[in-house]
């Protein structure tokens, strides 16, 4: 199919009551927040997290669910961007590699090492070029947790078994995989626990500068009720809607433009059984990732297509499906056909328009534009999962001199674990062994999924339980009310899609009846 401290703005935001509970009848006399962030993707949540942790009062609003657009429809990689070296983006690659190392330490439950295999195709890039590029990739930033690159014989390596026999040698290098939507949600959780207010399904319908502040009219997406918030500074982290928000809602001019590029992925039955991923070089100069996905599947992507139409309606087309199948079939023994596609996703990247000749060549770096014609307005152009923490830090550094926050604390996120990531020595394997010892009655597959999704926070809903029956009757296979309640109360989940497509990927494994059971449960308790 297509597819911390209490916040003065929200005294009810305590564990067990659920974020966003209740009816909002606030007026402009409510407490002024230092920062109002528009956009619940990775950029917005990273900024909210950093700012709240420095002592600023923060409100973040998202028109839909967290990570429901670009940030939850990525290639799900934490990487330096090997191909960016061809465009001489050395500063971006170095910054991304530094952040890769930090994230492996700060979130070892949702970020995990992955080895990539690059079959050598002399017709696309000569071996010396690949070797030189990988040498740079290994050495542009300090690397302590991942092995360096090397050349391998595909005749002697497990990764060669799934490939056509004409591919005889390859290069191997290291990057990391991430659960992208959970990455966003955990940034939001940490922001809330440091005092931020997070309002999902809340749209900014108007904002104007008044008396040295931003007065922002917000609309509840469920009740359509409106309420007004005031902020000393406004952050436009609306992703694909950044320009639209500037032009139509804020009525502010910008010196920069965005280029909306759609990236689509397909999911097919598993094409290989090992835990490596592939990076394939294509004759058109693009690359294709083939990544193990949810045990039983392989994810293939991505495309780079200039977007036509509203960002919220982006979806894969037949031409993209055919392209991804064709490129994968150049390498795998098993041909990939459009009829094999089980699931798809498409994300719209709001890239900084650098006037590159093709969508693939547009820079993946970000730019922060600060408008101080009155109350500060910071707009975010570009960005990616890997560098989001650094973007958040730089954004708050830029805003602090504009705010009366003399007591603000220094930057702090570089060494701070994300919720659930406080795993000793970032050693997930040892943590999982301890978890199994503590709850020996928990089925292995469920224990592993929960450990990956929640890290040390799995104890929040397992503490005190002593047997499988304590979890209650499963709402769907492998999905219990104890987990659904946690997602509802602590992670802003409102619908079945919030649970099955974003906070987990269980939708891939459940049939329509089982998914409807989850929808019914969520509707009952919403």
Coordinates of C-alpha atoms in Angstrom, one line a residue:
X1 CA 0.0 0.0 0.0
X2 CA 1.1 3.6 -0.4
X3 CA 1.4 5.0 1.9
X4 CA 11.8 17.7 33.7
X5 CA 10.7 20.6 35.4
X6 CA 7.0 21.5 35.2
X7 CA 6.2 23.8 32.4
X8 CA 4.4 27.0 33.6
X9 CA 2.3 26.7 30.4
X10 CA 1.1 23.2 31.2
X11 CA 0.7 22.3 34.9
X12 CA -1.1 19.1 33.8
X13 CA 1.8 17.7 31.9
X14 CA 2.8 15.0 34.3
X15 CA 3.5 11.3 33.7
X16 CA 0.3 9.3 33.4
X17 CA -2.0 12.2 32.3
X18 CA -0.8 12.4 28.8
X19 CA 0.5 15.3 26.8
X20 CA -2.0 17.6 25.3
X21 CA -4.9 16.5 27.6
X22 CA -7.7 18.8 28.3
X23 CA -9.3 21.8 26.5
X24 CA -7.2 24.9 25.9
X25 CA -9.0 28.2 26.6
X26 CA -6.0 30.4 27.0
X27 CA -6.0 34.0 26.0
X28 CA -3.2 36.4 25.2
X29 CA -2.7 37.1 28.9
X30 CA -1.1 33.6 29.3
X31 CA 2.6 33.5 30.2
X32 CA 4.9 34.6 27.4
X33 CA 7.2 31.9 26.2
X34 CA 10.8 32.6 25.1
X35 CA 10.5 30.4 22.0
X36 CA 7.6 29.1 19.9
X37 CA 8.7 26.5 17.5
X38 CA 6.5 25.6 14.5
X39 CA 7.2 22.1 13.2
X40 CA 7.4 18.8 14.8
X41 CA 10.0 17.2 12.6
X42 CA 13.6 16.5 13.6
X43 CA 14.7 20.2 13.2
X44 CA 11.9 21.6 15.4
X45 CA 12.2 18.9 18.1
X46 CA 16.0 19.2 18.2
X47 CA 15.7 23.0 18.7
X48 CA 13.0 22.6 21.3
X49 CA 15.1 20.1 23.2
X50 CA 18.3 22.2 23.2
X51 CA 16.4 25.4 24.2
X52 CA 14.4 23.8 27.0
X53 CA 17.6 22.2 28.4
X54 CA 19.2 25.7 28.6
X55 CA 16.3 27.0 30.7
X56 CA 14.2 28.7 28.0
X57 CA 10.5 28.4 28.1
X58 CA 9.5 26.6 24.9
X59 CA 6.3 25.7 23.1
X60 CA 6.4 23.5 20.0
X61 CA 3.4 23.0 17.7
X62 CA 3.0 20.5 14.9
X63 CA 0.0 20.5 12.5
X64 CA -0.1 16.7 12.4
X65 CA 1.7 14.0 14.3
X66 CA 5.4 14.2 15.2
X67 CA 7.5 12.9 12.3
X68 CA 4.5 12.4 10.1
X69 CA 6.2 13.9 7.0
X70 CA 9.8 14.3 5.9
X71 CA 11.5 13.2 9.2
X72 CA 9.5 10.0 9.3
X73 CA 10.0 9.2 5.6
X74 CA 13.8 9.2 5.3
X75 CA 16.3 6.5 4.3
X76 CA 16.7 5.9 8.0
X77 CA 20.4 6.3 8.0
X78 CA 22.8 8.2 10.3
X79 CA 25.7 8.9 7.9
X80 CA 28.3 11.3 6.8
X81 CA 27.1 11.2 3.2
X82 CA 29.7 9.4 1.2
X83 CA 28.4 10.7 -2.2
X84 CA 28.6 14.3 -0.9
X85 CA 32.4 14.1 -1.3
X86 CA 31.9 14.1 -5.1
X87 CA 30.4 17.6 -4.7
X88 CA 33.3 18.7 -2.4
X89 CA 31.0 19.1 0.6
X90 CA 33.9 18.3 3.0
X91 CA 32.6 20.5 5.8
X92 CA 29.2 18.9 5.7
X93 CA 30.6 15.4 5.6
X94 CA 33.0 16.1 8.5
X95 CA 30.2 17.6 10.6
X96 CA 27.9 14.7 9.9
X97 CA 30.6 12.1 10.7
X98 CA 31.2 13.9 14.1
X99 CA 27.5 13.7 14.8
X100 CA 27.3 10.1 13.8
X101 CA 29.8 9.2 16.5
X102 CA 27.8 11.2 19.1
X103 CA 24.5 9.6 18.2
X104 CA 26.0 6.1 18.4
X105 CA 26.9 6.9 22.0
X106 CA 23.8 8.9 23.0
X107 CA 21.1 6.7 21.4
X108 CA 22.5 3.2 21.1
X109 CA 19.0 1.7 21.2
X110 CA 17.6 3.4 18.1
X111 CA 20.9 4.1 16.3
X112 CA 23.0 1.1 15.5
X113 CA 26.1 0.4 13.4
X114 CA 25.6 -0.9 9.9
X115 CA 28.2 -2.2 7.4
X116 CA 27.7 -1.2 3.8
X117 CA 28.8 -3.1 0.7
X118 CA 29.7 -1.2 -2.5
X119 CA 30.2 -3.5 -5.5
X120 CA 32.8 -2.1 -7.8
X121 CA 31.4 -1.0 -11.1
X122 CA 34.3 0.2 -13.3
X123 CA 31.8 1.8 -15.7
X124 CA 30.6 4.3 -13.0
X125 CA 33.5 5.1 -10.8
X126 CA 37.1 3.8 -11.0
X127 CA 38.4 1.8 -8.0
X128 CA 41.0 4.5 -7.1
X129 CA 38.2 7.1 -6.7
X130 CA 36.2 4.9 -4.4
X131 CA 39.3 4.0 -2.4
X132 CA 40.3 7.7 -2.1
X133 CA 36.7 8.7 -1.1
X134 CA 36.5 6.0 1.5
X135 CA 39.9 7.0 2.9
X136 CA 38.6 10.5 3.4
X137 CA 35.4 9.2 4.8
X138 CA 37.4 7.2 7.4
X139 CA 39.6 10.1 8.4
X140 CA 37.6 13.3 8.1
X141 CA 36.5 13.0 11.7
X142 CA 37.5 11.0 14.8
X143 CA 36.1 7.5 14.6
X144 CA 36.2 5.3 17.7
X145 CA 33.1 3.1 17.5
X146 CA 33.1 1.9 13.8
X147 CA 35.6 -0.1 11.8
X148 CA 37.2 1.5 8.8
X149 CA 36.7 0.6 5.1
X150 CA 38.3 -2.2 3.2
X151 CA 38.1 -4.1 -0.1
X152 CA 36.5 -7.6 -0.1
X153 CA 36.0 -10.4 -2.6
X154 CA 32.3 -11.0 -3.2
X155 CA 33.1 -14.6 -4.0
X156 CA 34.3 -15.2 -0.4
X157 CA 31.9 -12.9 1.5
X158 CA 28.2 -13.6 2.5
X159 CA 27.2 -10.3 0.8
X160 CA 28.2 -11.8 -2.6
X161 CA 25.6 -14.7 -2.4
X162 CA 22.7 -12.4 -3.3
X163 CA 24.4 -10.6 -6.1
X164 CA 24.9 -11.5 -9.8
X165 CA 28.1 -13.3 -10.5
X166 CA 29.5 -10.5 -12.6
X167 CA 30.1 -8.5 -9.4
X168 CA 33.3 -10.0 -8.0
X169 CA 34.8 -7.4 -5.7
X170 CA 33.5 -4.6 -3.5
X171 CA 34.4 -2.1 -0.9
X172 CA 33.0 -2.2 2.6
X173 CA 32.5 0.8 4.9
X174 CA 30.6 1.7 8.1
X175 CA 27.7 4.0 8.8
X176 CA 24.6 3.6 11.0
X177 CA 20.9 3.0 10.8
X178 CA 18.3 4.9 12.8
X179 CA 14.6 4.6 13.6
X180 CA 13.8 8.0 12.2
X181 CA 10.3 8.6 13.7
X182 CA 11.4 7.4 17.1
X183 CA 14.4 9.7 16.9
X184 CA 12.0 12.6 16.5
X185 CA 9.7 11.5 19.2
X186 CA 12.6 11.0 21.7
X187 CA 13.8 14.5 21.0
X188 CA 10.3 15.8 21.8
X189 CA 10.1 13.7 25.0
X190 CA 13.4 15.1 26.2
X191 CA 12.3 18.6 25.4
X192 CA 9.1 18.1 27.4
X193 CA 11.1 16.6 30.3
X194 CA 13.2 19.8 30.3
X195 CA 10.1 21.9 30.5
X196 CA 8.9 22.4 26.9
X197 CA 5.2 22.1 26.0
X198 CA 4.5 20.0 22.9
X199 CA 1.2 20.4 21.1
X200 CA 0.6 18.0 18.2
X201 CA -2.3 18.4 15.8
X202 CA -2.1 22.1 16.3
X203 CA -1.7 24.4 13.3
X204 CA -0.4 28.0 13.2
X205 CA -3.0 29.9 11.2
X206 CA -1.7 33.5 11.9
X207 CA 1.2 35.2 13.5
X208 CA 2.2 38.8 13.8
X209 CA 4.7 41.0 15.6
X210 CA 3.0 43.1 18.3
X211 CA 4.5 45.1 21.2
X212 CA 7.9 43.5 20.7
X213 CA 6.5 40.0 20.8
X214 CA 5.1 37.4 18.4
X215 CA 1.3 36.9 18.8
X216 CA 0.5 33.5 17.3
X217 CA -3.0 32.2 16.6
X218 CA -3.1 28.4 16.9
X219 CA -5.9 26.0 15.9
X220 CA -6.7 22.6 17.4
X221 CA -6.9 20.2 14.5
X222 CA -9.6 18.1 16.2
X223 CA -12.0 20.7 17.7
X224 CA -11.0 23.5 15.4
X225 CA -10.9 25.8 18.4
X226 CA -8.4 28.6 18.3
X227 CA -6.2 30.1 21.0
X228 CA -3.4 32.7 21.1
X229 CA 0.1 32.3 22.4
X230 CA 2.8 35.0 22.8
X231 CA 6.5 34.4 22.3
X232 CA 9.6 36.5 22.4
X233 CA 11.0 34.6 19.4
X234 CA 9.5 32.4 16.7
X235 CA 11.2 29.5 14.9
X236 CA 10.0 28.4 11.5
X237 CA 11.0 24.7 11.3
X238 CA 8.1 23.7 9.0
X239 CA 10.2 21.7 6.6
X240 CA 8.6 21.5 3.2
X241 CA 6.2 24.3 4.3
X242 CA 9.0 26.7 5.4
X243 CA 8.5 29.0 2.5
X244 CA 4.7 28.8 2.5
X245 CA 4.7 29.7 6.2
X246 CA 6.9 32.6 5.6
X247 CA 5.0 33.9 2.6
X248 CA 1.4 33.2 3.5
X249 CA 1.1 33.0 7.3
X250 CA 3.9 35.2 8.6
X251 CA 4.0 37.5 5.5
X252 CA 7.7 37.8 5.7
X253 CA 10.2 38.1 2.9
X254 CA 13.2 35.7 2.7
X255 CA 16.6 36.0 1.1
X256 CA 16.6 32.3 0.4
X257 CA 14.5 29.8 -1.5
X258 CA 13.8 26.1 -1.0
X259 CA 13.8 23.4 -3.5
X260 CA 11.3 20.7 -2.8
X261 CA 12.7 17.2 -3.7
X262 CA 10.7 14.0 -3.3
X263 CA 12.6 10.9 -2.2
X264 CA 10.7 7.6 -2.4
X265 CA 11.4 4.2 -1.1
X266 CA 9.9 0.7 -1.7
X267 CA 9.8 -2.3 0.5
X268 CA 10.0 -5.8 -0.9
X269 CA 10.3 -9.3 0.5
X270 CA 13.8 -9.9 1.9
X271 CA 16.5 -10.2 -0.8
X272 CA 19.3 -11.3 1.4
X273 CA 19.7 -12.9 4.9
X274 CA 22.9 -11.2 6.2
X275 CA 22.9 -8.0 8.3
X276 CA 24.9 -5.8 5.9
X277 CA 23.4 -3.2 3.6
X278 CA 24.4 -2.3 0.0
X279 CA 25.2 0.9 -1.7
X280 CA 24.8 0.4 -5.5
X281 CA 26.2 2.8 -8.1
X282 CA 23.9 3.5 -11.0
X283 CA 24.8 4.5 -14.6
X284 CA 22.9 7.8 -14.2
X285 CA 25.3 8.8 -11.4
X286 CA 22.9 8.3 -8.6
X287 CA 23.2 5.7 -5.8
X288 CA 20.7 3.2 -4.4
X289 CA 20.6 1.8 -0.9
X290 CA 19.4 -1.7 -0.2
X291 CA 18.9 -2.0 3.6
X292 CA 17.6 -4.9 5.8
X293 CA 14.2 -3.8 7.1
X294 CA 12.1 -5.3 9.8
X295 CA 13.6 -8.7 9.7
X296 CA 11.5 -10.0 6.8
X297 CA 12.0 -7.2 4.2
X298 CA 14.5 -5.1 2.2
X299 CA 14.0 -1.4 1.8
X300 CA 15.2 0.2 -1.5
X301 CA 15.8 3.9 -2.1
X302 CA 15.9 6.6 -2.8
X303 CA 14.7 8.7 -5.8
X304 CA 15.3 12.4 -6.2
X305 CA 12.4 14.0 -8.0
X306 CA 11.4 17.7 -8.1
X307 CA 8.1 18.0 -6.4
X308 CA 5.0 19.2 -8.1
X309 CA 2.0 19.6 -5.9
X310 CA 1.4 20.0 -2.2
X311 CA 4.0 18.5 0.1
X312 CA 1.4 16.7 2.2
X313 CA 0.2 14.8 -0.8
X314 CA 3.5 13.4 -2.0
X315 CA 3.5 9.8 -2.9
X316 CA 5.5 7.5 -5.1
X317 CA 4.6 7.2 -8.7
X318 CA 4.9 4.2 -11.1
X319 CA 8.0 5.7 -12.8
X320 CA 9.8 5.9 -9.5
X321 CA 8.8 2.3 -8.6
X322 CA 10.1 1.1 -12.0
X323 CA 13.3 3.0 -11.6
X324 CA 14.0 1.5 -8.1
X325 CA 13.2 -2.0 -9.3
X326 CA 15.4 -1.6 -12.4
X327 CA 18.4 -0.4 -10.5
X328 CA 18.1 -3.1 -7.8
X329 CA 17.8 -5.7 -10.6
X330 CA 21.1 -4.6 -12.0
X331 CA 22.8 -6.1 -9.0
X332 CA 20.7 -8.8 -7.3
X333 CA 20.3 -12.3 -8.7
X334 CA 16.6 -12.1 -7.8
X335 CA 14.9 -9.6 -10.1
X336 CA 12.9 -7.0 -8.3
X337 CA 9.5 -6.3 -10.0
X338 CA 6.9 -3.7 -9.3
X339 CA 4.5 -6.4 -8.3
X340 CA 6.9 -7.4 -5.5
X341 CA 6.4 -4.0 -3.8
X342 CA 4.6 -4.4 -0.5
X343 CA 4.9 -0.9 1.0
X344 CA 6.2 2.5 0.1
X345 CA 7.0 5.8 1.6
X346 CA 7.8 9.2 0.2
X347 CA 9.4 12.2 2.0
X348 CA 9.7 15.7 0.7
X349 CA 13.1 17.3 1.4
X350 CA 13.0 21.1 1.7
X351 CA 16.6 21.7 0.5
X352 CA 18.3 25.1 0.4
X353 CA 18.2 26.1 -3.3
X354 CA 21.8 26.5 -4.4
X355 CA 20.8 26.5 -8.1
X356 CA 22.4 23.1 -8.7
X357 CA 21.7 21.6 -12.1
X358 CA 19.9 18.5 -10.7
X359 CA 17.9 17.5 -7.6
X360 CA 20.6 15.0 -6.7
X361 CA 23.3 17.7 -6.6
X362 CA 21.4 20.1 -4.4
X363 CA 23.3 20.6 -1.1
X364 CA 22.1 18.7 1.9
X365 CA 23.6 21.2 4.3
X366 CA 21.3 23.6 6.3
X367 CA 21.1 27.4 6.6
X368 CA 19.6 29.4 9.6
X369 CA 18.1 32.7 8.5
X370 CA 17.5 35.2 11.4
X371 CA 15.1 38.1 10.8
X372 CA 15.3 40.8 13.5
X373 CA 12.9 43.3 12.1
X374 CA 11.2 43.3 15.4
X375 CA 10.7 40.1 17.5
X376 CA 13.2 37.5 16.2
X377 CA 12.2 35.0 13.5
X378 CA 14.5 32.1 12.8
X379 CA 13.8 30.1 9.6
X380 CA 15.4 26.7 9.0
X381 CA 16.3 25.8 5.4
X382 CA 17.5 22.2 4.8
X383 CA 18.9 19.9 7.3
X384 CA 19.1 16.1 7.8
X385 CA 18.6 13.6 10.6
X386 CA 22.4 13.2 11.2
X387 CA 23.2 16.8 11.8
X388 CA 19.9 17.8 13.6
X389 CA 21.5 17.9 17.1
X390 CA 24.1 20.3 15.8
X391 CA 21.5 22.4 14.0
X392 CA 19.5 22.7 17.2
X393 CA 22.5 23.8 19.2
X394 CA 23.5 26.4 16.5
X395 CA 19.9 27.7 16.3
X396 CA 19.7 28.3 20.1
X397 CA 23.2 29.9 20.0
X398 CA 21.9 32.3 17.4
X399 CA 18.7 33.2 19.3
X400 CA 20.1 33.6 22.8
X401 CA 21.6 37.1 22.2
X402 CA 18.1 38.2 21.1
X403 CA 16.4 37.0 24.3
X404 CA 16.4 38.3 27.9
X405 CA 17.8 35.0 29.1
X406 CA 20.9 36.1 31.0
X407 CA 20.7 32.9 33.1
X408 CA 20.5 30.5 30.2
X409 CA 22.7 27.5 30.6
X410 CA 25.4 26.5 28.1
X411 CA 25.0 24.1 25.2
X412 CA 24.5 20.6 26.6
X413 CA 23.3 18.0 24.1
X414 CA 26.6 16.9 22.7
X415 CA 27.1 14.3 25.4
X416 CA 23.5 13.9 26.7
X417 CA 21.7 10.6 26.1
X418 CA 18.3 10.7 24.4
X419 CA 15.6 9.1 26.5
X420 CA 16.3 5.4 26.9
X421 CA 19.8 5.8 25.6
X422 CA 21.6 5.9 29.0
X423 CA 23.0 2.5 28.3
X424 CA 26.3 1.7 30.0
X425 CA 29.2 2.1 27.5
X426 CA 26.6 2.4 24.7
X427 CA 26.8 -1.4 24.7
X428 CA 23.3 -2.5 23.5
X429 CA 24.2 -6.2 23.5
X430 CA 25.1 -6.2 27.2
X431 CA 22.0 -4.1 28.0
X432 CA 19.8 -6.6 26.2
X433 CA 21.3 -9.5 28.1
X434 CA 20.5 -7.8 31.4
X435 CA 17.0 -7.1 30.2
X436 CA 16.4 -10.7 29.4
X437 CA 17.8 -11.8 32.8
X438 CA 15.5 -9.3 34.5
X439 CA 12.4 -10.5 32.6
X440 CA 13.1 -14.1 31.5
X441 CA 9.4 -14.7 30.8
X442 CA 9.3 -12.0 28.1
X443 CA 9.4 -13.6 24.5
X444 CA 12.7 -12.9 22.8
X445 CA 11.2 -11.1 19.8
X446 CA 9.1 -8.8 22.0
X447 CA 12.0 -8.1 24.4
X448 CA 14.3 -7.2 21.5
X449 CA 11.7 -4.9 19.9
X450 CA 11.0 -3.1 23.2
X451 CA 14.7 -2.8 24.0
X452 CA 15.3 -1.2 20.6
X453 CA 12.4 1.1 20.8
X454 CA 12.6 2.2 24.4
X455 CA 16.0 1.4 25.7
X456 CA 16.2 1.7 29.4
X457 CA 12.7 3.2 29.5
X458 CA 11.3 -0.2 28.8
X459 CA 11.3 -0.5 32.6
X460 CA 8.7 2.2 32.8
X461 CA 6.0 -0.2 31.8
X462 CA 7.6 -3.5 32.8
X463 CA 8.5 -2.6 36.4
X464 CA 6.6 -4.8 38.8
X465 CA 5.5 -7.3 36.2
X466 CA 6.5 -10.9 36.8
X467 CA 4.8 -13.0 34.0
X468 CA 3.5 -12.7 30.5
X469 CA -0.1 -12.7 31.7
X470 CA 0.6 -9.4 33.5
X471 CA 0.8 -7.7 30.1
X472 CA -2.9 -8.5 29.5
X473 CA -4.6 -9.7 26.4
X474 CA -2.7 -8.5 23.2
X475 CA -4.7 -6.0 21.2
X476 CA -2.8 -7.3 18.1
X477 CA -0.1 -9.9 17.9
X478 CA 2.9 -8.7 19.9
X479 CA 1.1 -5.5 20.8
X480 CA -0.3 -5.1 24.4
X481 CA -2.3 -2.4 26.1
X482 CA 0.6 -1.7 28.4
X483 CA 2.6 -0.4 25.4
X484 CA -0.3 1.4 23.8
X485 CA -1.0 3.2 27.0
X486 CA 2.6 4.3 27.3
X487 CA 2.6 5.6 23.7
X488 CA -0.7 7.4 24.3
X489 CA 0.3 8.9 27.6
X490 CA 4.0 9.7 27.1
X491 CA 4.6 9.9 23.3
X492 CA 1.5 11.8 21.9
X493 CA 0.1 8.8 20.0
X494 CA -3.5 9.3 19.1
X495 CA -4.2 7.0 16.2
X496 CA -3.3 3.5 14.9
X497 CA -1.1 5.1 12.2
X498 CA 0.8 7.0 15.0
X499 CA 1.6 3.6 16.5
X500 CA 1.9 1.2 13.6
X501 CA 3.7 3.5 11.0
X502 CA 5.8 5.8 13.2
X503 CA 6.4 4.8 16.8
X504 CA 6.7 1.2 15.6
X505 CA 6.7 -0.4 12.1
X506 CA 4.2 -3.1 13.2
X507 CA 1.8 -2.1 10.4
X508 CA 4.1 -4.2 8.1
X509 CA 3.3 -7.3 10.0
X510 CA -0.4 -7.0 10.8
X511 CA -3.4 -7.6 8.6
X512 CA -6.3 -5.2 8.2
X513 CA -8.4 -6.8 11.0
X514 CA -5.5 -6.6 13.4
X515 CA -4.7 -3.0 12.5
X516 CA -8.4 -2.1 13.0
X517 CA -8.3 -3.6 16.5
X518 CA -5.5 -1.2 17.3
X519 CA -7.5 1.7 15.8
X520 CA -10.5 0.7 17.9
X521 CA -8.4 0.6 21.1
X522 CA -6.9 4.1 20.4
X523 CA -10.3 5.5 19.6
X524 CA -11.8 4.2 22.8
X525 CA -9.1 5.8 24.9
X526 CA -8.5 9.0 23.0

